[in-house]
XYZ file of C-alpha atoms in Angstrom:
179
model
C -32.933 0.966 6.388
C -30.842 0.607 2.779
C -26.966 0.510 1.828
C -25.575 3.489 1.654
C -28.180 5.006 3.736
C -26.725 7.508 6.725
C -28.705 9.759 8.839
C -31.601 9.561 11.277
C -34.552 7.298 10.626
C -37.895 8.024 12.514
C -41.610 6.732 12.893
C -44.754 8.825 13.733
C -48.255 8.428 14.799
C -50.701 10.854 13.535
C -52.588 12.244 16.437
C -56.490 11.386 16.377
C -55.873 8.200 13.533
C -56.899 5.475 15.506
C -58.693 4.847 18.184
C -59.499 2.945 21.164
C -62.531 0.136 21.773
C -64.285 3.312 23.538
C -63.998 6.012 20.625
C -61.031 7.668 22.302
C -58.795 9.924 19.426
C -55.205 7.786 19.882
C -52.047 10.465 20.684
C -49.883 10.524 18.644
C -45.804 9.865 19.028
C -42.255 9.992 17.302
C -39.070 9.262 16.799
C -35.889 8.854 15.876
C -32.995 6.254 15.560
C -29.548 7.050 13.892
C -28.450 5.149 10.953
C -25.418 4.602 9.641
C -25.477 1.545 6.420
C -22.244 3.785 4.598
C -19.056 1.201 4.214
C -16.595 3.163 5.096
C -13.606 2.969 3.005
C -9.523 2.799 2.678
C -7.691 4.342 0.290
C -3.482 2.375 0.536
C -0.770 5.237 -0.703
C 2.593 4.017 -0.976
C 4.630 6.869 -0.336
C 7.659 5.770 -2.546
C 7.034 5.573 -5.770
C 10.102 2.450 -6.214
C 12.113 0.833 -4.823
C 15.428 -0.483 -4.962
C 18.934 -1.049 -3.137
C 19.189 2.623 -2.420
C 16.097 2.868 -1.271
C 14.524 -0.134 0.087
C 11.655 1.050 2.409
C 8.158 2.933 1.792
C 5.932 4.580 4.450
C 2.772 3.662 3.436
C -0.474 5.491 4.475
C -4.030 4.207 5.325
C -6.653 6.437 5.161
C -10.348 5.361 5.719
C -13.519 7.428 5.430
C -14.479 7.048 9.353
C -12.346 5.427 11.918
C -11.671 1.805 12.256
C -12.759 0.047 14.817
C -10.673 -3.328 14.534
C -7.864 -2.994 11.983
C -4.381 -3.975 12.301
C -1.055 -5.703 10.406
C -3.429 -8.859 9.992
C -5.874 -7.042 7.282
C -2.844 -5.806 5.224
C -1.770 -8.174 2.467
C 1.604 -7.087 1.346
C 2.647 -9.047 -2.502
C 6.014 -10.981 -3.822
C 8.620 -8.842 -3.260
C 7.968 -6.331 -0.061
C 7.599 -7.213 3.779
C 5.581 -5.350 5.934
C 7.902 -4.405 8.739
C 5.942 -5.989 12.060
C 4.764 -3.904 14.825
C 5.761 -0.685 12.186
C 1.197 0.130 11.761
C 0.411 3.090 13.275
C -2.857 4.862 13.877
C -1.710 9.219 13.734
C -1.856 10.837 16.893
C -3.474 14.101 15.950
C -6.436 12.311 13.018
C -8.305 8.919 13.453
C -8.678 8.255 10.185
C -4.905 8.515 9.053
C -2.875 4.455 9.990
C 1.140 4.537 8.661
C 3.081 1.664 8.460
C 6.434 0.408 6.522
C 7.076 -1.591 3.825
C 10.755 -3.072 2.674
C 11.388 -4.562 -0.772
C 13.016 -8.364 -0.303
C 16.382 -8.962 -1.764
C 16.511 -9.788 -5.106
C 13.303 -8.956 -6.313
C 13.399 -7.094 -9.546
C 8.743 -6.743 -10.189
C 5.605 -4.888 -8.815
C 4.334 -5.193 -4.546
C 1.497 -4.205 -4.208
C -0.172 -3.203 -0.324
C -3.841 -4.296 0.040
C -6.053 -4.171 2.922
C -8.970 -5.960 2.949
C -12.307 -6.054 4.048
C -12.067 -7.454 7.974
C -11.690 -4.359 9.309
C -15.142 -2.156 10.883
C -15.886 1.255 10.752
C -18.017 2.147 15.059
C -21.684 0.306 13.868
C -20.251 -2.527 12.527
C -20.324 -1.902 9.278
C -17.786 -3.525 7.399
C -15.080 -1.771 5.317
C -14.508 -2.090 0.999
C -10.437 -2.287 0.512
C -7.791 -1.040 -1.681
C -4.212 -1.369 -2.796
C -1.120 0.332 -4.275
C 1.338 -0.798 -5.947
C 5.537 0.341 -5.947
C 8.223 -1.196 -8.184
C 10.759 -2.701 -7.112
C 14.076 -2.933 -8.750
C 16.635 -5.028 -6.374
C 18.633 -7.714 -8.403
C 22.292 -7.333 -8.585
C 23.033 -6.224 -11.512
C 25.587 -8.143 -13.024
C 28.870 -6.955 -15.708
C 30.260 -9.801 -17.496
C 34.242 -9.106 -19.036
C 35.740 -10.252 -21.819
C 39.541 -9.481 -22.663
C 39.607 -10.447 -26.166
C 43.379 -10.708 -26.085
C 44.980 -14.266 -23.927
C 48.109 -12.640 -23.558
C 50.600 -9.803 -23.578
C 53.669 -9.374 -24.762
C 56.053 -7.150 -25.378
C 54.282 -7.086 -29.038
C 50.795 -7.067 -28.369
C 50.714 -5.138 -25.066
C 47.433 -3.813 -25.176
C 44.483 -5.566 -25.916
C 40.304 -4.522 -26.501
C 37.932 -5.547 -23.685
C 34.243 -5.696 -23.790
C 32.148 -5.461 -20.752
C 28.104 -6.793 -21.029
C 25.669 -5.856 -18.020
C 22.692 -7.484 -17.337
C 21.070 -4.116 -17.262
C 22.715 -0.600 -19.189
C 24.602 1.824 -16.329
C 23.278 4.541 -15.908
C 26.734 6.129 -14.587
C 29.828 3.642 -15.973
C 32.969 5.901 -16.569
C 36.815 4.921 -17.372
C 37.161 5.674 -13.435
C 35.428 2.233 -12.767
C 37.433 0.358 -14.398
């Protein structure tokens, strides 16, 4: 059967379509077999859209078109910036097509992380799976603030100074109360 075929295949012999040596017409017969040549797929979804210092981990869902028979943490790879939490991979108790795991963003990483499932897993009849991946923005870099006091001395004549605060990244909630 052709790759991509999923259904019943059959072979039949029409009654009387052949004879034996004595000229007797042959009886017909047929048989069927289930054929599955469809490659199963997986969709990878990192649930959180961004990871940061305040939210450094996310659940990842793996949704299969057919239940995999040999899917494990070894089938999951993560890029720089992410760590797969060991032992977190679990199949859903109700839906055999749904699996989940947890990833954590690494400290001091700023960029895009990727979770990938390759093609080493199979469906119940041995068809090799088609992999997938998903990405997440990660911002786990410690942001720095530099303070520059313009006047190097304070005395009775100069009791105040203009100060400059330079941030490595634009702050979103910097207030006078932070000084």
